[in-house]
PDB file of C-alpha atoms and ligand atoms in Angstrom:
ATOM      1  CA  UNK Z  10       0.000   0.000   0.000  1.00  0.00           C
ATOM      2  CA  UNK Z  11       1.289   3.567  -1.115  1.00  0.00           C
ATOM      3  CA  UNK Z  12       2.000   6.058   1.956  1.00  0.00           C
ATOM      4  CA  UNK Z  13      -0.249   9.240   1.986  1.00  0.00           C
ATOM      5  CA  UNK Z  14       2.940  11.046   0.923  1.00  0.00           C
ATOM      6  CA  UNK Z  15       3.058   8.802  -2.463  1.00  0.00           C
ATOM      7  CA  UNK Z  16      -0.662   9.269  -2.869  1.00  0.00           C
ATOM      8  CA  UNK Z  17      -0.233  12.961  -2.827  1.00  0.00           C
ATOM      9  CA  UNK Z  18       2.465  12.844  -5.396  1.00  0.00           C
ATOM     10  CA  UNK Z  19       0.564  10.653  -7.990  1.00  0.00           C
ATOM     11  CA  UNK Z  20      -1.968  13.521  -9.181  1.00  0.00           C
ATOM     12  CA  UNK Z  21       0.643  15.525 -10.781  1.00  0.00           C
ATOM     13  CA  UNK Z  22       2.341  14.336 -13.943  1.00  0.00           C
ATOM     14  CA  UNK Z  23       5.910  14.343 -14.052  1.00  0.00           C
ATOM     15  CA  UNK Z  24       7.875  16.419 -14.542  1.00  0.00           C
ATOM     16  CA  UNK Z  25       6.511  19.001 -11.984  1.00  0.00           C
ATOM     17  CA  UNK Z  26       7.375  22.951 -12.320  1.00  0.00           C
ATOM     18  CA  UNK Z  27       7.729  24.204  -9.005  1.00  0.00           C
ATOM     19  CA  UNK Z  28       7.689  27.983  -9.401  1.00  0.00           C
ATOM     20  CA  UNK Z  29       9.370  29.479  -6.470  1.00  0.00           C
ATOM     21  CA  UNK Z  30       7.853  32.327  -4.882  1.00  0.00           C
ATOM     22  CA  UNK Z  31      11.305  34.356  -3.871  1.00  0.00           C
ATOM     23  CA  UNK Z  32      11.187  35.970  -7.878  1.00  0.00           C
ATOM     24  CA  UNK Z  33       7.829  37.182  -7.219  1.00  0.00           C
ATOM     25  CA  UNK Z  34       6.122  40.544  -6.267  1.00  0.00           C
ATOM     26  CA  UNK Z  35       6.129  40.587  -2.756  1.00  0.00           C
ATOM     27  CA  UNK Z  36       4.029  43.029  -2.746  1.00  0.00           C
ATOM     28  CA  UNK Z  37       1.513  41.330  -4.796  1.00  0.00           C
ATOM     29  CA  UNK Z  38       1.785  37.292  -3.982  1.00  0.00           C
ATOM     30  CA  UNK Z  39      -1.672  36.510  -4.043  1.00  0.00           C
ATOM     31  CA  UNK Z  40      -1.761  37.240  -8.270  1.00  0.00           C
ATOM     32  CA  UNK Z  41       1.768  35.341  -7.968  1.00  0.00           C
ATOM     33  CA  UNK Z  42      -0.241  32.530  -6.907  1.00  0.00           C
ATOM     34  CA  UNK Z  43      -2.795  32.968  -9.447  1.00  0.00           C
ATOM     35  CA  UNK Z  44      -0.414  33.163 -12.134  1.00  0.00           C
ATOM     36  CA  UNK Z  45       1.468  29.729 -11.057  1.00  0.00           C
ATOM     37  CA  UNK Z  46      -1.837  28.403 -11.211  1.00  0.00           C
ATOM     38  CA  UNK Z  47      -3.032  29.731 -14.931  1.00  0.00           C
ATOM     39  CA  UNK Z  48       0.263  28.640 -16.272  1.00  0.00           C
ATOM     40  CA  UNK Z  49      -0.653  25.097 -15.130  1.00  0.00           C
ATOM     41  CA  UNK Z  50       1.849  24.696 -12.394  1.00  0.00           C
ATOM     42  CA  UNK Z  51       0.562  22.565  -9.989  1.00  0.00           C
ATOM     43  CA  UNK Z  52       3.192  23.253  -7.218  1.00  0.00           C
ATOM     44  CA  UNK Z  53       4.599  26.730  -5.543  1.00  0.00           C
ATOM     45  CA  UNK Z  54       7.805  26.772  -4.081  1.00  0.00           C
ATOM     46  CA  UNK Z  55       8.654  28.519  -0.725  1.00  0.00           C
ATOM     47  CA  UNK Z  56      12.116  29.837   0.142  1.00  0.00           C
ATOM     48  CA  UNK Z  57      11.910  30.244   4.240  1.00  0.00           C
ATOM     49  CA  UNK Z  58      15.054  31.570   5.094  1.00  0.00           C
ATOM     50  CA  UNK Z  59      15.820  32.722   8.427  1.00  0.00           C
ATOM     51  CA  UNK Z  60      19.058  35.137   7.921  1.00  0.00           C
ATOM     52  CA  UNK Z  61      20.702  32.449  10.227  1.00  0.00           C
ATOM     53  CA  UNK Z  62      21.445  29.428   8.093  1.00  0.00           C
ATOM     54  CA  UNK Z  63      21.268  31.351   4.983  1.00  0.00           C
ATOM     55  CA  UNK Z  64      22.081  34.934   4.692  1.00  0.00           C
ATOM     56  CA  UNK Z  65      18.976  36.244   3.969  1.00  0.00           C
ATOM     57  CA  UNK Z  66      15.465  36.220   5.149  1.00  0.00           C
ATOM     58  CA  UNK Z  67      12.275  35.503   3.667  1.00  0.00           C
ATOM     59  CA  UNK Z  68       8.988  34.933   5.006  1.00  0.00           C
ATOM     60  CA  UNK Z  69       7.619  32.167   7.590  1.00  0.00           C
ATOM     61  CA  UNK Z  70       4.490  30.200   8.602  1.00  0.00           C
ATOM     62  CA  UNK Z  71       2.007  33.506   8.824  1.00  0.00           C
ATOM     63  CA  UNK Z  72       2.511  34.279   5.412  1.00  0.00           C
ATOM     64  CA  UNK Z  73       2.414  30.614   4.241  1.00  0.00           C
ATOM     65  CA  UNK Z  74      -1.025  30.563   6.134  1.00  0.00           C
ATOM     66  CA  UNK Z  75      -2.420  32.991   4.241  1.00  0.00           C
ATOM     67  CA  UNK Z  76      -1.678  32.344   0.929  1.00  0.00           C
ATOM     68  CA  UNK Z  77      -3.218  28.834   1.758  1.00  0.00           C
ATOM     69  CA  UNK Z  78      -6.463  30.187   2.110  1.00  0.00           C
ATOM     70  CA  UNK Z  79      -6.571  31.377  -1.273  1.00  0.00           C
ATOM     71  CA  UNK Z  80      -5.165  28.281  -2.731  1.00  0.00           C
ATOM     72  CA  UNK Z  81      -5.222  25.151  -3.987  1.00  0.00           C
ATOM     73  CA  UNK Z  82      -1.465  24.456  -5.607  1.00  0.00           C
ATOM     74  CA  UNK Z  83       0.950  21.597  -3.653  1.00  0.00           C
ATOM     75  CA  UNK Z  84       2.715  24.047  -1.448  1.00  0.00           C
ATOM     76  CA  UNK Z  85       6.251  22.778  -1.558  1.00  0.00           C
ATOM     77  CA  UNK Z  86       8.167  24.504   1.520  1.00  0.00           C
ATOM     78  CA  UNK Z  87      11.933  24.450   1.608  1.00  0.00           C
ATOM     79  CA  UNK Z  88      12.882  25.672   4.841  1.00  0.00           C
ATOM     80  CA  UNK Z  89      16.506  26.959   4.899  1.00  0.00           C
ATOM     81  CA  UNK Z  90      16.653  27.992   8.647  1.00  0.00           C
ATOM     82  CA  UNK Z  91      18.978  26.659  11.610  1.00  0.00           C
ATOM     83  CA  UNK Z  92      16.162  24.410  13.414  1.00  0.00           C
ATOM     84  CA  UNK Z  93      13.970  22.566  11.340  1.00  0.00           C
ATOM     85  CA  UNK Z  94      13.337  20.090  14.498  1.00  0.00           C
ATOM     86  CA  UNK Z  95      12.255  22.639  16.916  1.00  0.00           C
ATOM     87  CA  UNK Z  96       9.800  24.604  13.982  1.00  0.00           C
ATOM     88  CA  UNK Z  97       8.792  21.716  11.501  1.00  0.00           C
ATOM     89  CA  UNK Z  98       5.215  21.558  13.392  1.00  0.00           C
ATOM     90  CA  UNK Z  99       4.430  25.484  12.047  1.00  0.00           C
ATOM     91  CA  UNK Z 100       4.956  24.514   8.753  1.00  0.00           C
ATOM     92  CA  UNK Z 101       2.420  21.326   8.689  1.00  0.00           C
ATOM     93  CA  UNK Z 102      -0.032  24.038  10.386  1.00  0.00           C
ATOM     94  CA  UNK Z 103       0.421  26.456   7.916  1.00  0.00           C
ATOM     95  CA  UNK Z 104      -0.361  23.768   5.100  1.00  0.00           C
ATOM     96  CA  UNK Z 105       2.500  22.683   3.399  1.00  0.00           C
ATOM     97  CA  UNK Z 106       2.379  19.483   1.547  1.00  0.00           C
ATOM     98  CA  UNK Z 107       5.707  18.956   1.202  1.00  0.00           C
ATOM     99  CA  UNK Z 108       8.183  19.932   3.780  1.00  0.00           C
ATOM    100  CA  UNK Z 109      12.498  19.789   2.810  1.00  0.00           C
ATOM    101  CA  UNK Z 110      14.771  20.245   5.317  1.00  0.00           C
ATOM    102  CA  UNK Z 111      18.350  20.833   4.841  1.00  0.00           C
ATOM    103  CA  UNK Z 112      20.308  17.528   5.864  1.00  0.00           C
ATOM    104  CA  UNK Z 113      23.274  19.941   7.488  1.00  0.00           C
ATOM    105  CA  UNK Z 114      20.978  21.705   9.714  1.00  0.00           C
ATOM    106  CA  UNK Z 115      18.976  18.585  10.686  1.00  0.00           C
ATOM    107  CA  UNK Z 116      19.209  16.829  14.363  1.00  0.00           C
ATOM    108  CA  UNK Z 117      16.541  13.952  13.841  1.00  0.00           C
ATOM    109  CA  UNK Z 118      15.611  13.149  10.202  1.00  0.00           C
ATOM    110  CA  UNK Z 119      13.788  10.376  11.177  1.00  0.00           C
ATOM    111  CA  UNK Z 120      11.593  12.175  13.763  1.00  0.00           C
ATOM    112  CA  UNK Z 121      11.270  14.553  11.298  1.00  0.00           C
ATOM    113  CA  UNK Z 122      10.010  12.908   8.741  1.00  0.00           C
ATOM    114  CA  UNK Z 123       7.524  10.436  10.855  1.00  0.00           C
ATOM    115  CA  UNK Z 124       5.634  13.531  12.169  1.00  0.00           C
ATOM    116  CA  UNK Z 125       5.471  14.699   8.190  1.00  0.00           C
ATOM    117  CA  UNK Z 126       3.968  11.847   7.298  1.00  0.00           C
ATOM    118  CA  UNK Z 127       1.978  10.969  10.046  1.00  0.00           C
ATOM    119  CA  UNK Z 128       0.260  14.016   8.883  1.00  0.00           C
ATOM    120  CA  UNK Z 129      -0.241  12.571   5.509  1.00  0.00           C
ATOM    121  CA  UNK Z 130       2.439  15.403   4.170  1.00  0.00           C
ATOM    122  CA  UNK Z 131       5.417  14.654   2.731  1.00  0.00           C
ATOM    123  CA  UNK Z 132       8.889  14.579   3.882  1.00  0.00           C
ATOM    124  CA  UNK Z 133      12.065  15.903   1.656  1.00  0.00           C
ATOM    125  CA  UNK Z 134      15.677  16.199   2.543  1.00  0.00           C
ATOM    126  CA  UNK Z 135      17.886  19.182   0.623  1.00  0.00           C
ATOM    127  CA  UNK Z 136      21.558  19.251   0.182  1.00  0.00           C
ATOM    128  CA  UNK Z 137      23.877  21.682  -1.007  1.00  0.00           C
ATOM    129  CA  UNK Z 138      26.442  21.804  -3.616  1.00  0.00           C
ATOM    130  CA  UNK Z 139      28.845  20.876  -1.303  1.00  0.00           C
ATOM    131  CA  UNK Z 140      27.480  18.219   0.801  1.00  0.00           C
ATOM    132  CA  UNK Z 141      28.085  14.634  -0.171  1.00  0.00           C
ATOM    133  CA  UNK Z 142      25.638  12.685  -1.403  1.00  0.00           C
ATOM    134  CA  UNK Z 143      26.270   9.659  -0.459  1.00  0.00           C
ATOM    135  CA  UNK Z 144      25.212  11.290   3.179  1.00  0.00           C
ATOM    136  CA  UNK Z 145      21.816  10.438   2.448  1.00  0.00           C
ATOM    137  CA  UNK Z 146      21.891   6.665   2.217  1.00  0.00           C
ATOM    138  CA  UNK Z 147      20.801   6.097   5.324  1.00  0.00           C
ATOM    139  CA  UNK Z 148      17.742   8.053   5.013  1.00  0.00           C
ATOM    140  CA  UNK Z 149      16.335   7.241   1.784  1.00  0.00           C
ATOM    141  CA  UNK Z 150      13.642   5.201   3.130  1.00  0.00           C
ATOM    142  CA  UNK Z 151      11.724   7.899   5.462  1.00  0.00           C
ATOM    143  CA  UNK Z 152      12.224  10.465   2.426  1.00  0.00           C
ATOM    144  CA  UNK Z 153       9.708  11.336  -0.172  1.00  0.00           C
ATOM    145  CA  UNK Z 154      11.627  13.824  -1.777  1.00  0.00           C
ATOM    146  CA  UNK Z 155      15.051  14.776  -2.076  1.00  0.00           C
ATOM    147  CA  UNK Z 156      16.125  18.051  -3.441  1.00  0.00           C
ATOM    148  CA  UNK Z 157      19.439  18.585  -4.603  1.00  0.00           C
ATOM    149  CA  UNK Z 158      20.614  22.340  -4.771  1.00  0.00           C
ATOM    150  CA  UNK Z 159      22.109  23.582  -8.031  1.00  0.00           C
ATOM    151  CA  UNK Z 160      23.225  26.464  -6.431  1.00  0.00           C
ATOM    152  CA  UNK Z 161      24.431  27.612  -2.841  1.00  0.00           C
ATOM    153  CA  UNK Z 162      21.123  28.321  -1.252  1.00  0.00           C
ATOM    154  CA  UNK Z 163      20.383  32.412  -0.258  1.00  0.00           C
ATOM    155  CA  UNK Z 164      19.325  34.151  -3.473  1.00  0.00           C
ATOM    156  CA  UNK Z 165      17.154  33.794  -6.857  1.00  0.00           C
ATOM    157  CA  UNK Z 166      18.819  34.440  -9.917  1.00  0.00           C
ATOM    158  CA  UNK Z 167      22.378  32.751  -9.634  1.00  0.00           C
ATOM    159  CA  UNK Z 168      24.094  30.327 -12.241  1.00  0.00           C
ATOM    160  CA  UNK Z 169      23.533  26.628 -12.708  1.00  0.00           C
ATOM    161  CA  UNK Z 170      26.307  24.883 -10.814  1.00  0.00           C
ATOM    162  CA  UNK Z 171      27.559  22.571 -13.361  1.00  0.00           C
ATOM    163  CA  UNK Z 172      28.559  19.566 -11.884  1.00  0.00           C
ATOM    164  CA  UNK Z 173      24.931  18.948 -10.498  1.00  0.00           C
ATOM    165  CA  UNK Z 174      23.795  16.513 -13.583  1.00  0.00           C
ATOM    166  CA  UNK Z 175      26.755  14.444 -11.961  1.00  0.00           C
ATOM    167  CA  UNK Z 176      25.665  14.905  -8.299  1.00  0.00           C
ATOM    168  CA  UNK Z 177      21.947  13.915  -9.890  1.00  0.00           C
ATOM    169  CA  UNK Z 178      23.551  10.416 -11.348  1.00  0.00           C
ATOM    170  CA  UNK Z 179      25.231   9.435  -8.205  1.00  0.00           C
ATOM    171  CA  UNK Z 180      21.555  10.037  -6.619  1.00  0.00           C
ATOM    172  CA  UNK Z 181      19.963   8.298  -8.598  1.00  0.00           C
ATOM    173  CA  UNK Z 182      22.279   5.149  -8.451  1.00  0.00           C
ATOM    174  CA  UNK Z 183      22.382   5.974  -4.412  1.00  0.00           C
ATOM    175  CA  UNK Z 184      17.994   5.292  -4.912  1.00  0.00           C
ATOM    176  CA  UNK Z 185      18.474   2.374  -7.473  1.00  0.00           C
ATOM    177  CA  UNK Z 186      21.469   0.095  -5.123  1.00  0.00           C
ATOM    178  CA  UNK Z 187      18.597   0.674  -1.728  1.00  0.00           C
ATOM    179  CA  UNK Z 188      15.682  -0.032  -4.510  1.00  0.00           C
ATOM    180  CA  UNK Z 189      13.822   3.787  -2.814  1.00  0.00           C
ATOM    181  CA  UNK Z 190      12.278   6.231  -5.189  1.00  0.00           C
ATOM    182  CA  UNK Z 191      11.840   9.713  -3.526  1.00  0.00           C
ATOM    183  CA  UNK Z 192      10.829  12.429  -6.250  1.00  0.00           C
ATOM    184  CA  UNK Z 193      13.909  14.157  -7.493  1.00  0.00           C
ATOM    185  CA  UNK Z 194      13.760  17.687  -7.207  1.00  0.00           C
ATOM    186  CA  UNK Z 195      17.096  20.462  -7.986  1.00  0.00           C
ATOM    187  CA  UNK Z 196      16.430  23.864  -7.500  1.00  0.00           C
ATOM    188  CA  UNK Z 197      18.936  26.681  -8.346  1.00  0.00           C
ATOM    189  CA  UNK Z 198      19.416  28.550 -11.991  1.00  0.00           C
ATOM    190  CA  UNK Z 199      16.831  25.882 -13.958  1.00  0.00           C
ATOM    191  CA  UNK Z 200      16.163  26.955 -17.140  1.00  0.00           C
ATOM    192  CA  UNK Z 201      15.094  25.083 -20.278  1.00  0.00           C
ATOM    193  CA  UNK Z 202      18.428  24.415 -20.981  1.00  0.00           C
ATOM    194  CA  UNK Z 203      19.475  23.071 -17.572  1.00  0.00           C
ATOM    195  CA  UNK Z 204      16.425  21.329 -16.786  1.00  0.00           C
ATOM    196  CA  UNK Z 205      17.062  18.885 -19.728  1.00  0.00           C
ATOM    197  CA  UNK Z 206      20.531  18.283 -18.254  1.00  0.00           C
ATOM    198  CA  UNK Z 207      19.215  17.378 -14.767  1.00  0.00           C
ATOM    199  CA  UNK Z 208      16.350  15.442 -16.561  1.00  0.00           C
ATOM    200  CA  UNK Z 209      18.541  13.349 -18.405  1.00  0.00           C
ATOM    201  CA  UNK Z 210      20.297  12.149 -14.707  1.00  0.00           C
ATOM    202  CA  UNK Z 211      16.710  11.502 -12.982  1.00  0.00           C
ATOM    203  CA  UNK Z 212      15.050  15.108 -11.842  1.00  0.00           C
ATOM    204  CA  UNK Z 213      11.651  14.862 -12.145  1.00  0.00           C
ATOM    205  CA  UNK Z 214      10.954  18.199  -9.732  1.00  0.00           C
ATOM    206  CA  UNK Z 215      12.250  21.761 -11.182  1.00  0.00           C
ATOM    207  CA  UNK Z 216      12.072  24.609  -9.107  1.00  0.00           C
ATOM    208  CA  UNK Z 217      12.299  27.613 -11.226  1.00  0.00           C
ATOM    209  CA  UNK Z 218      12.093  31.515  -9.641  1.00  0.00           C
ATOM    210  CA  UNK Z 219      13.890  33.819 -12.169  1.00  0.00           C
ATOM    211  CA  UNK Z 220      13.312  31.418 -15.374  1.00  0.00           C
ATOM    212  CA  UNK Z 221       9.338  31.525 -14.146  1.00  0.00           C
ATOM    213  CA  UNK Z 222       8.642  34.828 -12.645  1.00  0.00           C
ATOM    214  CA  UNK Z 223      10.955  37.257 -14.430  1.00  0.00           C
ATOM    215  CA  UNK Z 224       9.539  35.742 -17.787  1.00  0.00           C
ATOM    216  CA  UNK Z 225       7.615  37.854 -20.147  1.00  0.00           C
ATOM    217  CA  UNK Z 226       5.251  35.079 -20.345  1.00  0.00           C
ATOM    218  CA  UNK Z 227       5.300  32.592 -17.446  1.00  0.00           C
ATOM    219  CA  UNK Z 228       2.809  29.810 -18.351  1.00  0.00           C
ATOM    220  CA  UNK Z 229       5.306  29.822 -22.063  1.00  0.00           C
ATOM    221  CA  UNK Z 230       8.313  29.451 -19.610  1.00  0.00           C
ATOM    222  CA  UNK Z 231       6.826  26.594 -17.941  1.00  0.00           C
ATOM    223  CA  UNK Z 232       5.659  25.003 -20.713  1.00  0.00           C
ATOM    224  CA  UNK Z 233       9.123  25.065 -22.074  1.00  0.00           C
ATOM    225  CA  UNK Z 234      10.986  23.728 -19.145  1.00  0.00           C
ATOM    226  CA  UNK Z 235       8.494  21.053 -19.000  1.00  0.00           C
ATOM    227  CA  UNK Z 236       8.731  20.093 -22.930  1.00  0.00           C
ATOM    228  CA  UNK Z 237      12.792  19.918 -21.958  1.00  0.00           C
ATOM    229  CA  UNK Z 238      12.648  17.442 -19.154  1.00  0.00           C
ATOM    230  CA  UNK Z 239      10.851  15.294 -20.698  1.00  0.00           C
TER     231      UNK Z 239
HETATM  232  C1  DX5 U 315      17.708  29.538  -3.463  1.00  0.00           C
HETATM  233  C2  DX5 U 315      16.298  29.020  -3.495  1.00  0.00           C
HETATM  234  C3  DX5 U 315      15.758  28.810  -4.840  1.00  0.00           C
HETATM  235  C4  DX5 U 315      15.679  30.046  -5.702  1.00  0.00           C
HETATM  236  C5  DX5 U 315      15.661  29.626  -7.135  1.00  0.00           C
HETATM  237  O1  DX5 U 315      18.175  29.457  -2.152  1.00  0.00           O
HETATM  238  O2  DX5 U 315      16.229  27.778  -2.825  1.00  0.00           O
HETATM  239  O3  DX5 U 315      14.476  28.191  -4.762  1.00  0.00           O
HETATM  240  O4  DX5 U 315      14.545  30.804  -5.449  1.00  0.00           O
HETATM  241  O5  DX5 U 315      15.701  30.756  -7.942  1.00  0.00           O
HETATM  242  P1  DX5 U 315      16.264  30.691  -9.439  1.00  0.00           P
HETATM  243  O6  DX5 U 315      15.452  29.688 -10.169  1.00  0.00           O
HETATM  244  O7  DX5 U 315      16.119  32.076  -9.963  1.00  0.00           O
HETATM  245  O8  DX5 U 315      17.705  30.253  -9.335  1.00  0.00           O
HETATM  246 ZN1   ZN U 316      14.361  26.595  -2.880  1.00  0.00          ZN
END
């Protein structure tokens, strides 16, 4: 029997378009929502940075709670902030589906990740550039999702780190050797071009702020990183 986690995954086709939220308006984020949604993006991505782990600071739960009122997209929260354990229950409130958590600023993954899905939410570790991936063996089987970075995470708008396709192949032979398949997800300067790279080593989850929001036409954009990956 799937897990609710892998039932909430299986109405969205892959590959998935994640838009992320940080290249929006902030001052307008409810018609950022609305124009994820008419481009046919099924998922928004949410940068919570706390100016501790990452150098910059975003939004938090509040905010995340009320753009859930006015929506129904697979809110897809990647929390970049120094205690995911202590915090992780102000996320499920606020009503993310998916919650990532960065590996290096994690005490209990496990914990973690039971109390995700014992909500019936799923549960995603993140790693960046640096980190080695062969660090999350030992997880793979509480994890729905794994998100590699393809950039050091902070800002929108930086360049696709270029060994990541590689970093993506040793993932996905890390998921084939313990027979686990989280969704793949890399976030950090995707673009049409770079999404087919990642999509040719497994990534079936693109995150794209810059490539989506700063886009003279954003459902086009989508449409084109999807026709890529595929
Ligand atoms: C960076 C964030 C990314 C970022 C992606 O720390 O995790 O989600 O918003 O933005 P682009 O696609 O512009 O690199
Ligand atoms: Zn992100």
């Amino acid at each position: 029997m799937s897990s609710p986690a892998q039932q909430l995954k299986q109405p969205h086709q892959l590959p998935i378009v994640s838009p992320s939220l940080l290249s929006a308006d902030f001052g307008n984020l409810h018609d950022a929502l609305s124009v994820v949604a008419a481009a046919g993006a099924p998922w928004i991505h949410l940068d919570v940075m706390d100016g501790h782990f990452v150098p910059n600071l975003t939004f938090g739960p509040p905010l995340i709670a009320a753009l859930r009122e006015s929506s129904d997209l697979v809110f897809d929260a990647h929390l970049m902030v120094d205690n995911p354990d202590d915090t992780i229950d102000w996320y499920l409130d606020a009503g993310c589906d998916y919650i990532t958590v960065h590996l290096e600023s994690s005490r209990d993954v496990r914990a973690m990740a039971q109390k995700v899905q014992a909500a019936g939410k799923g549960f995603g570790l993140a790693l960046k550039p640096d980190a080695a991936v062969a660090d999350l063996a030992q997880y793979l089987p509480c994890l729905d999702m794994v998100l590699l970075m393809s950039v050091f995470p902070g800002f929108s708008g930086q360049s696709f780190i270029t060994d990541t396709p590689d970093r993506l192949k040793e993932l996905q032979e890390l998921c084939v050797s313990a027979g686990r398949t989280p969704l793949i997800q890399v976030d950090g300067g995707i673009n049409p071009q770079t999404a087919a790279l990642c999509a040719a080593q497994g990534a079936q989850v693109f995150v794209a702020g810059n490539a989506f929001f700063k886009a003279e036409n954003p459902a086009q954009a989508c449409a084109d990183i999807i026709a890529s990956a595929r």
